PDB file of C-alpha atoms in Angstrom:
ATOM      1  CA  UNK V  27      57.961  92.009  77.307  1.00 48.00           C
ATOM      2  CA  UNK V  28      57.092  93.050  80.856  1.00 48.00           C
ATOM      3  CA  UNK V  29      60.629  93.700  81.924  1.00 52.00           C
ATOM      4  CA  UNK V  30      62.403  96.964  81.253  1.00 59.00           C
ATOM      5  CA  UNK V  31      66.094  97.599  80.956  1.00 64.00           C
ATOM      6  CA  UNK V  32      67.554  99.948  83.555  1.00 70.00           C
ATOM      7  CA  UNK V  33      69.582 102.719  81.994  1.00 77.00           C
ATOM      8  CA  UNK V  34      73.234 103.335  82.820  1.00 76.00           C
ATOM      9  CA  UNK V  35      72.396 106.661  84.522  1.00 78.00           C
ATOM     10  CA  UNK V  36      69.860 104.949  86.781  1.00 82.00           C
ATOM     11  CA  UNK V  37      72.421 102.323  87.807  1.00 83.00           C
ATOM     12  CA  UNK V  38      74.876 105.124  88.525  1.00 84.00           C
ATOM     13  CA  UNK V  39      72.297 106.872  90.728  1.00 87.00           C
ATOM     14  CA  UNK V  40      71.586 103.640  92.621  1.00 86.00           C
ATOM     15  CA  UNK V  41      75.308 103.053  93.059  1.00 88.00           C
ATOM     16  CA  UNK V  42      75.825 106.553  94.514  1.00 89.00           C
ATOM     17  CA  UNK V  43      72.849 106.147  96.859  1.00 91.00           C
ATOM     18  CA  UNK V  44      74.154 102.793  98.089  1.00 92.00           C
ATOM     19  CA  UNK V  45      77.641 104.225  98.589  1.00 91.00           C
ATOM     20  CA  UNK V  46      76.237 107.242 100.481  1.00 91.00           C
ATOM     21  CA  UNK V  47      74.149 104.951 102.696  1.00 92.00           C
ATOM     22  CA  UNK V  48      77.177 102.764 103.529  1.00 94.00           C
ATOM     23  CA  UNK V  49      79.292 105.839 104.285  1.00 91.00           C
ATOM     24  CA  UNK V  50      76.514 107.180 106.525  1.00 91.00           C
ATOM     25  CA  UNK V  51      76.473 103.899 108.481  1.00 92.00           C
ATOM     26  CA  UNK V  52      80.262 103.931 108.791  1.00 92.00           C
ATOM     27  CA  UNK V  53      80.152 107.544 109.965  1.00 89.00           C
ATOM     28  CA  UNK V  54      77.520 106.738 112.592  1.00 87.00           C
ATOM     29  CA  UNK V  55      79.546 103.761 113.828  1.00 89.00           C
ATOM     30  CA  UNK V  56      82.614 105.980 114.190  1.00 88.00           C
ATOM     31  CA  UNK V  57      80.771 108.741 116.051  1.00 89.00           C
ATOM     32  CA  UNK V  58      78.995 106.428 118.533  1.00 88.00           C
ATOM     33  CA  UNK V  59      82.048 106.127 120.869  1.00 87.00           C
ATOM     34  CA  UNK V  60      82.258 109.927 121.098  1.00 88.00           C
ATOM     35  CA  UNK V  61      78.541 110.201 121.885  1.00 89.00           C
ATOM     36  CA  UNK V  62      78.875 107.508 124.580  1.00 89.00           C
ATOM     37  CA  UNK V  63      81.908 109.326 126.011  1.00 89.00           C
ATOM     38  CA  UNK V  64      80.009 112.612 126.301  1.00 90.00           C
ATOM     39  CA  UNK V  65      76.973 110.799 127.698  1.00 89.00           C
ATOM     40  CA  UNK V  66      79.084 109.011 130.319  1.00 88.00           C
ATOM     41  CA  UNK V  67      80.627 112.301 131.418  1.00 88.00           C
ATOM     42  CA  UNK V  68      77.179 113.430 132.662  1.00 89.00           C
ATOM     43  CA  UNK V  69      76.523 110.251 134.676  1.00 87.00           C
ATOM     44  CA  UNK V  70      77.711 108.865 137.956  1.00 83.00           C
ATOM     45  CA  UNK V  71      80.391 106.196 137.804  1.00 78.00           C
ATOM     46  CA  UNK V  72      77.828 103.490 138.610  1.00 79.00           C
ATOM     47  CA  UNK V  73      75.544 104.558 135.734  1.00 79.00           C
ATOM     48  CA  UNK V  74      78.226 104.429 133.018  1.00 78.00           C
ATOM     49  CA  UNK V  75      77.780 100.744 132.155  1.00 78.00           C
ATOM     50  CA  UNK V  76      74.014 100.539 132.766  1.00 76.00           C
ATOM     51  CA  UNK V  77      72.610 100.088 129.240  1.00 72.00           C
ATOM     52  CA  UNK V  78      74.752 102.874 127.741  1.00 69.00           C
ATOM     53  CA  UNK V  79      72.987 102.789 124.348  1.00 70.00           C
ATOM     54  CA  UNK V  80      69.483 103.067 125.841  1.00 72.00           C
ATOM     55  CA  UNK V  81      70.460 105.859 128.241  1.00 77.00           C
ATOM     56  CA  UNK V  82      72.485 108.082 125.936  1.00 78.00           C
ATOM     57  CA  UNK V  83      70.581 111.034 127.390  1.00 81.00           C
ATOM     58  CA  UNK V  84      70.657 110.377 131.155  1.00 80.00           C
ATOM     59  CA  UNK V  85      67.500 111.041 133.150  1.00 79.00           C
ATOM     60  CA  UNK V  86      69.516 113.029 135.661  1.00 81.00           C
ATOM     61  CA  UNK V  87      72.359 115.200 134.421  1.00 85.00           C
ATOM     62  CA  UNK V  88      75.338 114.923 136.759  1.00 86.00           C
ATOM     63  CA  UNK V  89      77.666 117.934 136.731  1.00 89.00           C
ATOM     64  CA  UNK V  90      79.918 116.731 139.543  1.00 88.00           C
ATOM     65  CA  UNK V  91      82.424 115.182 137.125  1.00 88.00           C
ATOM     66  CA  UNK V  92      83.099 118.526 135.445  1.00 91.00           C
ATOM     67  CA  UNK V  93      83.228 120.294 138.815  1.00 91.00           C
ATOM     68  CA  UNK V  94      85.844 117.759 139.941  1.00 88.00           C
ATOM     69  CA  UNK V  95      87.820 118.354 136.741  1.00 88.00           C
ATOM     70  CA  UNK V  96      87.801 122.136 137.200  1.00 89.00           C
ATOM     71  CA  UNK V  97      88.845 121.750 140.835  1.00 89.00           C
ATOM     72  CA  UNK V  98      91.625 119.279 140.094  1.00 86.00           C
ATOM     73  CA  UNK V  99      95.018 120.849 140.782  1.00 88.00           C
ATOM     74  CA  UNK V 100      96.779 119.095 137.885  1.00 89.00           C
ATOM     75  CA  UNK V 101      94.272 118.908 135.023  1.00 90.00           C
ATOM     76  CA  UNK V 102      94.784 122.335 133.442  1.00 91.00           C
ATOM     77  CA  UNK V 103      98.534 122.028 133.984  1.00 92.00           C
ATOM     78  CA  UNK V 104      98.418 118.874 131.819  1.00 92.00           C
ATOM     79  CA  UNK V 105      96.314 120.809 129.337  1.00 91.00           C
ATOM     80  CA  UNK V 106      98.949 123.542 129.156  1.00 93.00           C
ATOM     81  CA  UNK V 107     101.744 120.956 128.838  1.00 93.00           C
ATOM     82  CA  UNK V 108      99.992 119.303 125.873  1.00 94.00           C
ATOM     83  CA  UNK V 109      99.446 122.664 124.176  1.00 93.00           C
ATOM     84  CA  UNK V 110     103.066 123.660 124.741  1.00 93.00           C
ATOM     85  CA  UNK V 111     104.453 120.395 123.341  1.00 94.00           C
ATOM     86  CA  UNK V 112     102.171 120.474 120.307  1.00 94.00           C
ATOM     87  CA  UNK V 113     102.767 124.090 119.325  1.00 93.00           C
ATOM     88  CA  UNK V 114     106.530 124.049 119.877  1.00 95.00           C
ATOM     89  CA  UNK V 115     106.781 120.878 117.787  1.00 95.00           C
ATOM     90  CA  UNK V 116     104.644 122.357 115.014  1.00 94.00           C
ATOM     91  CA  UNK V 117     106.817 125.476 114.860  1.00 95.00           C
ATOM     92  CA  UNK V 118     110.104 123.559 114.818  1.00 95.00           C
ATOM     93  CA  UNK V 119     108.810 120.903 112.421  1.00 93.00           C
ATOM     94  CA  UNK V 120     107.444 123.582 110.137  1.00 93.00           C
ATOM     95  CA  UNK V 121     110.910 125.168 109.925  1.00 94.00           C
ATOM     96  CA  UNK V 122     113.126 122.078 109.707  1.00 94.00           C
ATOM     97  CA  UNK V 123     110.931 119.906 107.513  1.00 94.00           C
ATOM     98  CA  UNK V 124     110.099 122.587 104.942  1.00 94.00           C
ATOM     99  CA  UNK V 125     113.723 123.720 104.655  1.00 94.00           C
ATOM    100  CA  UNK V 126     114.944 120.133 104.251  1.00 94.00           C
ATOM    101  CA  UNK V 127     112.251 119.438 101.657  1.00 94.00           C
ATOM    102  CA  UNK V 128     113.222 122.565  99.731  1.00 93.00           C
ATOM    103  CA  UNK V 129     116.893 121.578  99.763  1.00 93.00           C
ATOM    104  CA  UNK V 130     116.171 118.101  98.399  1.00 92.00           C
ATOM    105  CA  UNK V 131     113.712 119.428  95.812  1.00 91.00           C
ATOM    106  CA  UNK V 132     115.351 122.584  94.467  1.00 89.00           C
ATOM    107  CA  UNK V 133     119.046 122.735  95.388  1.00 89.00           C
ATOM    108  CA  UNK V 134     121.696 120.736  93.578  1.00 89.00           C
ATOM    109  CA  UNK V 135     124.528 119.418  95.761  1.00 88.00           C
ATOM    110  CA  UNK V 136     126.811 116.405  95.830  1.00 90.00           C
ATOM    111  CA  UNK V 137     125.362 113.063  96.975  1.00 90.00           C
ATOM    112  CA  UNK V 138     121.858 114.567  97.174  1.00 90.00           C
ATOM    113  CA  UNK V 139     120.146 111.425  95.891  1.00 91.00           C
ATOM    114  CA  UNK V 140     122.214 109.153  98.137  1.00 93.00           C
ATOM    115  CA  UNK V 141     121.464 111.262 101.191  1.00 93.00           C
ATOM    116  CA  UNK V 142     117.782 111.282 100.322  1.00 92.00           C
ATOM    117  CA  UNK V 143     117.738 107.491  99.976  1.00 93.00           C
ATOM    118  CA  UNK V 144     119.473 107.115 103.348  1.00 93.00           C
ATOM    119  CA  UNK V 145     116.904 109.459 104.827  1.00 90.00           C
ATOM    120  CA  UNK V 146     114.062 107.405 103.370  1.00 90.00           C
ATOM    121  CA  UNK V 147     115.667 104.207 104.654  1.00 92.00           C
ATOM    122  CA  UNK V 148     115.353 105.498 108.217  1.00 89.00           C
ATOM    123  CA  UNK V 149     111.579 105.258 107.799  1.00 87.00           C
ATOM    124  CA  UNK V 150     111.983 101.485 107.994  1.00 87.00           C
ATOM    125  CA  UNK V 151     113.101 101.788 111.626  1.00 85.00           C
ATOM    126  CA  UNK V 152     110.029 101.838 113.825  1.00 84.00           C
ATOM    127  CA  UNK V 153     110.117 104.251 116.787  1.00 82.00           C
ATOM    128  CA  UNK V 154     109.358 101.423 119.229  1.00 82.00           C
ATOM    129  CA  UNK V 155     112.722  99.788 118.519  1.00 86.00           C
ATOM    130  CA  UNK V 156     114.610 102.921 119.573  1.00 87.00           C
ATOM    131  CA  UNK V 157     112.835 103.612 122.860  1.00 87.00           C
ATOM    132  CA  UNK V 158     115.603 102.238 125.088  1.00 89.00           C
ATOM    133  CA  UNK V 159     118.414 103.965 123.225  1.00 89.00           C
ATOM    134  CA  UNK V 160     116.471 107.240 123.186  1.00 88.00           C
ATOM    135  CA  UNK V 161     115.814 106.966 126.896  1.00 89.00           C
ATOM    136  CA  UNK V 162     119.530 106.477 127.611  1.00 91.00           C
ATOM    137  CA  UNK V 163     120.541 109.340 125.318  1.00 91.00           C
ATOM    138  CA  UNK V 164     118.028 111.741 126.855  1.00 89.00           C
ATOM    139  CA  UNK V 165     119.144 110.697 130.308  1.00 88.00           C
ATOM    140  CA  UNK V 166     122.795 111.367 129.472  1.00 91.00           C
ATOM    141  CA  UNK V 167     122.015 114.897 128.254  1.00 90.00           C
ATOM    142  CA  UNK V 168     119.450 115.580 131.036  1.00 87.00           C
ATOM    143  CA  UNK V 169     116.409 115.797 128.760  1.00 86.00           C
ATOM    144  CA  UNK V 170     114.359 113.180 130.585  1.00 84.00           C
ATOM    145  CA  UNK V 171     111.403 114.572 132.480  1.00 86.00           C
ATOM    146  CA  UNK V 172     111.420 117.756 130.388  1.00 89.00           C
ATOM    147  CA  UNK V 173     109.048 118.562 127.541  1.00 89.00           C
ATOM    148  CA  UNK V 174     112.069 118.852 125.220  1.00 91.00           C
ATOM    149  CA  UNK V 175     112.271 115.033 125.275  1.00 90.00           C
ATOM    150  CA  UNK V 176     108.989 115.088 123.346  1.00 92.00           C
ATOM    151  CA  UNK V 177     109.529 118.196 121.215  1.00 92.00           C
ATOM    152  CA  UNK V 178     113.045 117.806 119.811  1.00 90.00           C
ATOM    153  CA  UNK V 179     112.714 114.248 118.383  1.00 89.00           C
ATOM    154  CA  UNK V 180     109.369 115.152 116.798  1.00 90.00           C
ATOM    155  CA  UNK V 181     110.714 118.341 115.216  1.00 90.00           C
ATOM    156  CA  UNK V 182     112.211 116.351 112.340  1.00 87.00           C
ATOM    157  CA  UNK V 183     110.018 113.941 110.414  1.00 89.00           C
ATOM    158  CA  UNK V 184     111.234 112.042 107.352  1.00 91.00           C
ATOM    159  CA  UNK V 185     107.780 111.190 106.095  1.00 90.00           C
ATOM    160  CA  UNK V 186     106.736 114.827 105.809  1.00 92.00           C
ATOM    161  CA  UNK V 187     110.084 115.758 104.233  1.00 93.00           C
ATOM    162  CA  UNK V 188     109.324 113.189 101.557  1.00 91.00           C
ATOM    163  CA  UNK V 189     105.759 114.457 101.126  1.00 90.00           C
ATOM    164  CA  UNK V 190     106.705 118.136 100.828  1.00 91.00           C
ATOM    165  CA  UNK V 191     109.712 117.361  98.642  1.00 91.00           C
ATOM    166  CA  UNK V 192     107.456 115.529  96.187  1.00 89.00           C
ATOM    167  CA  UNK V 193     105.063 118.481  96.169  1.00 88.00           C
ATOM    168  CA  UNK V 194     107.867 121.020  95.613  1.00 89.00           C
ATOM    169  CA  UNK V 195     109.359 118.901  92.831  1.00 89.00           C
ATOM    170  CA  UNK V 196     106.133 119.393  90.888  1.00 87.00           C
ATOM    171  CA  UNK V 197     106.442 123.189  91.025  1.00 86.00           C
ATOM    172  CA  UNK V 198     107.916 124.458  87.722  1.00 86.00           C
ATOM    173  CA  UNK V 199     111.595 125.286  88.023  1.00 83.00           C
ATOM    174  CA  UNK V 200     111.024 128.377  85.858  1.00 84.00           C
ATOM    175  CA  UNK V 201     109.635 130.106  88.964  1.00 84.00           C
ATOM    176  CA  UNK V 202     112.889 129.600  90.847  1.00 82.00           C
ATOM    177  CA  UNK V 203     114.975 130.550  87.821  1.00 83.00           C
ATOM    178  CA  UNK V 204     113.012 133.776  87.327  1.00 86.00           C
ATOM    179  CA  UNK V 205     113.468 134.632  91.009  1.00 85.00           C
ATOM    180  CA  UNK V 206     117.221 134.008  90.759  1.00 85.00           C
ATOM    181  CA  UNK V 207     117.383 136.323  87.729  1.00 86.00           C
ATOM    182  CA  UNK V 208     115.649 138.976  89.862  1.00 84.00           C
ATOM    183  CA  UNK V 209     118.357 138.609  92.484  1.00 83.00           C
ATOM    184  CA  UNK V 210     116.702 136.284  94.988  1.00 85.00           C
ATOM    185  CA  UNK V 211     118.725 133.766  96.947  1.00 87.00           C
ATOM    186  CA  UNK V 212     117.573 130.340  98.001  1.00 87.00           C
ATOM    187  CA  UNK V 213     116.213 131.521 101.348  1.00 88.00           C
ATOM    188  CA  UNK V 214     114.103 134.229  99.724  1.00 89.00           C
ATOM    189  CA  UNK V 215     112.805 131.745  97.115  1.00 90.00           C
ATOM    190  CA  UNK V 216     111.946 129.305  99.895  1.00 90.00           C
ATOM    191  CA  UNK V 217     110.229 131.942 102.007  1.00 88.00           C
ATOM    192  CA  UNK V 218     108.534 134.119  99.374  1.00 87.00           C
ATOM    193  CA  UNK V 219     107.662 131.560  96.685  1.00 87.00           C
ATOM    194  CA  UNK V 220     107.679 127.978  97.946  1.00 89.00           C
ATOM    195  CA  UNK V 221     105.952 128.354 101.314  1.00 89.00           C
ATOM    196  CA  UNK V 222     102.825 130.059  99.867  1.00 89.00           C
ATOM    197  CA  UNK V 223     102.616 127.446  97.105  1.00 88.00           C
ATOM    198  CA  UNK V 224     102.789 124.447  99.462  1.00 88.00           C
ATOM    199  CA  UNK V 225     100.086 125.714 101.803  1.00 85.00           C
ATOM    200  CA  UNK V 226      97.692 122.674 101.429  1.00 83.00           C
ATOM    201  CA  UNK V 227     100.283 119.956 102.239  1.00 86.00           C
ATOM    202  CA  UNK V 228     101.835 122.218 104.875  1.00 89.00           C
ATOM    203  CA  UNK V 229      98.500 122.617 106.660  1.00 86.00           C
ATOM    204  CA  UNK V 230      97.958 118.868 106.334  1.00 85.00           C
ATOM    205  CA  UNK V 231     101.310 118.259 108.033  1.00 89.00           C
ATOM    206  CA  UNK V 232     100.406 120.691 110.810  1.00 90.00           C
ATOM    207  CA  UNK V 233      97.025 119.048 111.391  1.00 88.00           C
ATOM    208  CA  UNK V 234      98.432 115.528 111.474  1.00 89.00           C
ATOM    209  CA  UNK V 235     101.222 116.686 113.791  1.00 91.00           C
ATOM    210  CA  UNK V 236      98.645 118.266 116.081  1.00 91.00           C
ATOM    211  CA  UNK V 237      96.454 115.145 116.190  1.00 89.00           C
ATOM    212  CA  UNK V 238      99.323 112.667 116.596  1.00 90.00           C
ATOM    213  CA  UNK V 239     101.066 114.619 119.361  1.00 92.00           C
ATOM    214  CA  UNK V 240      97.862 115.567 121.167  1.00 92.00           C
ATOM    215  CA  UNK V 241      96.886 111.889 121.339  1.00 90.00           C
ATOM    216  CA  UNK V 242     100.392 110.554 121.996  1.00 91.00           C
ATOM    217  CA  UNK V 243     100.488 108.365 125.082  1.00 90.00           C
ATOM    218  CA  UNK V 244     103.643 106.238 124.908  1.00 90.00           C
ATOM    219  CA  UNK V 245     106.287 108.978 124.741  1.00 91.00           C
ATOM    220  CA  UNK V 246     104.980 111.125 127.644  1.00 92.00           C
ATOM    221  CA  UNK V 247     104.507 107.951 129.688  1.00 90.00           C
ATOM    222  CA  UNK V 248     108.124 106.856 129.123  1.00 90.00           C
ATOM    223  CA  UNK V 249     110.033 110.128 129.171  1.00 90.00           C
ATOM    224  CA  UNK V 250     108.069 112.189 131.714  1.00 89.00           C
ATOM    225  CA  UNK V 251     108.131 110.953 135.290  1.00 86.00           C
ATOM    226  CA  UNK V 252     106.801 113.952 137.182  1.00 86.00           C
ATOM    227  CA  UNK V 253     102.996 114.129 137.470  1.00 86.00           C
ATOM    228  CA  UNK V 254     103.123 117.916 137.016  1.00 87.00           C
ATOM    229  CA  UNK V 255     105.030 117.576 133.735  1.00 87.00           C
ATOM    230  CA  UNK V 256     102.634 115.077 132.177  1.00 90.00           C
ATOM    231  CA  UNK V 257     100.422 115.671 129.188  1.00 91.00           C
ATOM    232  CA  UNK V 258      96.662 115.123 129.108  1.00 91.00           C
ATOM    233  CA  UNK V 259      96.703 111.588 127.692  1.00 89.00           C
ATOM    234  CA  UNK V 260      98.765 110.193 130.548  1.00 90.00           C
ATOM    235  CA  UNK V 261      97.327 112.539 133.146  1.00 89.00           C
ATOM    236  CA  UNK V 262      93.788 111.283 132.550  1.00 86.00           C
ATOM    237  CA  UNK V 263      94.783 107.771 133.567  1.00 84.00           C
ATOM    238  CA  UNK V 264      95.660 109.005 137.053  1.00 82.00           C
ATOM    239  CA  UNK V 265      91.937 109.577 137.671  1.00 77.00           C
ATOM    240  CA  UNK V 266      91.713 105.806 137.940  1.00 70.00           C
ATOM    241  CA  UNK V 267      93.341 106.071 141.338  1.00 60.00           C
ATOM    242  CA  UNK V 268      90.918 108.612 142.801  1.00 51.00           C
ATOM    243  CA  UNK V 269      88.518 106.401 144.731  1.00 56.00           C
ATOM    244  CA  UNK V 270      88.771 103.462 142.324  1.00 63.00           C
ATOM    245  CA  UNK V 271      88.013 103.290 138.615  1.00 70.00           C
ATOM    246  CA  UNK V 272      85.985 106.470 138.119  1.00 79.00           C
ATOM    247  CA  UNK V 273      85.155 106.166 134.432  1.00 84.00           C
ATOM    248  CA  UNK V 274      82.659 109.026 134.494  1.00 86.00           C
ATOM    249  CA  UNK V 275      85.354 111.389 135.727  1.00 87.00           C
ATOM    250  CA  UNK V 276      87.726 110.150 133.044  1.00 86.00           C
ATOM    251  CA  UNK V 277      85.073 110.664 130.365  1.00 89.00           C
ATOM    252  CA  UNK V 278      84.554 114.251 131.535  1.00 90.00           C
ATOM    253  CA  UNK V 279      88.292 114.875 131.284  1.00 89.00           C
ATOM    254  CA  UNK V 280      88.448 113.208 127.864  1.00 90.00           C
ATOM    255  CA  UNK V 281      85.491 115.262 126.607  1.00 91.00           C
ATOM    256  CA  UNK V 282      87.275 118.486 127.507  1.00 92.00           C
ATOM    257  CA  UNK V 283      90.494 117.112 126.022  1.00 90.00           C
ATOM    258  CA  UNK V 284      89.067 116.633 122.517  1.00 90.00           C
ATOM    259  CA  UNK V 285      87.833 120.241 122.232  1.00 91.00           C
ATOM    260  CA  UNK V 286      91.082 121.580 120.674  1.00 90.00           C
ATOM    261  CA  UNK V 287      91.153 118.742 118.131  1.00 87.00           C
ATOM    262  CA  UNK V 288      87.553 119.393 117.103  1.00 87.00           C
ATOM    263  CA  UNK V 289      88.147 123.153 116.817  1.00 89.00           C
ATOM    264  CA  UNK V 290      91.334 122.757 114.769  1.00 86.00           C
ATOM    265  CA  UNK V 291      89.715 120.274 112.396  1.00 81.00           C
ATOM    266  CA  UNK V 292      86.601 122.454 112.036  1.00 84.00           C
ATOM    267  CA  UNK V 293      88.514 125.616 111.150  1.00 83.00           C
ATOM    268  CA  UNK V 294      91.053 123.949 108.838  1.00 79.00           C
ATOM    269  CA  UNK V 295      88.847 121.249 107.309  1.00 75.00           C
ATOM    270  CA  UNK V 296      89.081 122.745 103.808  1.00 74.00           C
ATOM    271  CA  UNK V 297      92.878 122.707 103.812  1.00 72.00           C
ATOM    272  CA  UNK V 298      92.861 119.258 105.404  1.00 68.00           C
ATOM    273  CA  UNK V 299      90.768 117.693 102.628  1.00 69.00           C
ATOM    274  CA  UNK V 300      92.622 119.611  99.924  1.00 69.00           C
ATOM    275  CA  UNK V 301      95.987 118.546 101.300  1.00 64.00           C
ATOM    276  CA  UNK V 302      95.012 114.876 101.502  1.00 62.00           C
ATOM    277  CA  UNK V 303      93.663 115.016  97.946  1.00 63.00           C
ATOM    278  CA  UNK V 304      96.892 116.568  96.643  1.00 61.00           C
ATOM    279  CA  UNK V 305      99.351 114.377  98.541  1.00 56.00           C
ATOM    280  CA  UNK V 306      97.562 111.040  98.863  1.00 53.00           C
ATOM    281  CA  UNK V 307      97.967 110.824 102.659  1.00 50.00           C
ATOM    282  CA  UNK V 308      95.900 108.194 104.389  1.00 47.00           C
ATOM    283  CA  UNK V 309      95.454 108.939 108.069  1.00 44.00           C
TER     284      UNK V 309
END
């Protein structure tokens, strides 16, 4: 017999190699738009669409786009607005969501299950269906055209309450009971015991909040009317009006805009992966 049987371990090795190769291709496909964006930021507007794949490294590096960005009177104001909205939301969401999750996971009170089901039911209402009503409400309480119109609604998120509540439910109740015997109240248990134990899903929530709010376009576009109050995502589109469609200038602004996201993901990657593995989030 000339043929030989391939062992199970060999098949497993081939399977892993094939999977790694497919993942490498998928990764390259996903990173190509970012490479083209950075490449376009160092070209003139007329060079952006001239064989972009064959001229990823332009023959002549053009710095004028970045000089225009640094000299723009609004760009860094939009940058600051985005940072302010993101960090205020993360702080408020971190407080409200974790406290609500703790209450539903560890405190017994009347109608708790009913209230939790009602809370979960609100997830069925998509944000797009409430845009008009939110706009009218914010207008009536003078929140329109202020960053609070973006921060306050995002400070409370049902999905993350559900996620953290499920995580806290898995923590043995003996820990809370021992703390109560030692004289701790619910706030001290929440602050001293629960928060350190839920660090991976908490960091995951913070990272997703950062990415979602940093890239949010619809809400700033609808609720902020003043150009000075805008965030980066909407502000970048105004470069379209400076002498026509200047895509190179927009790419330079977008390249600078993704720096915080890259830095945050780089420094917190370990927690990010650990949190996704422990909670089953799919971004």
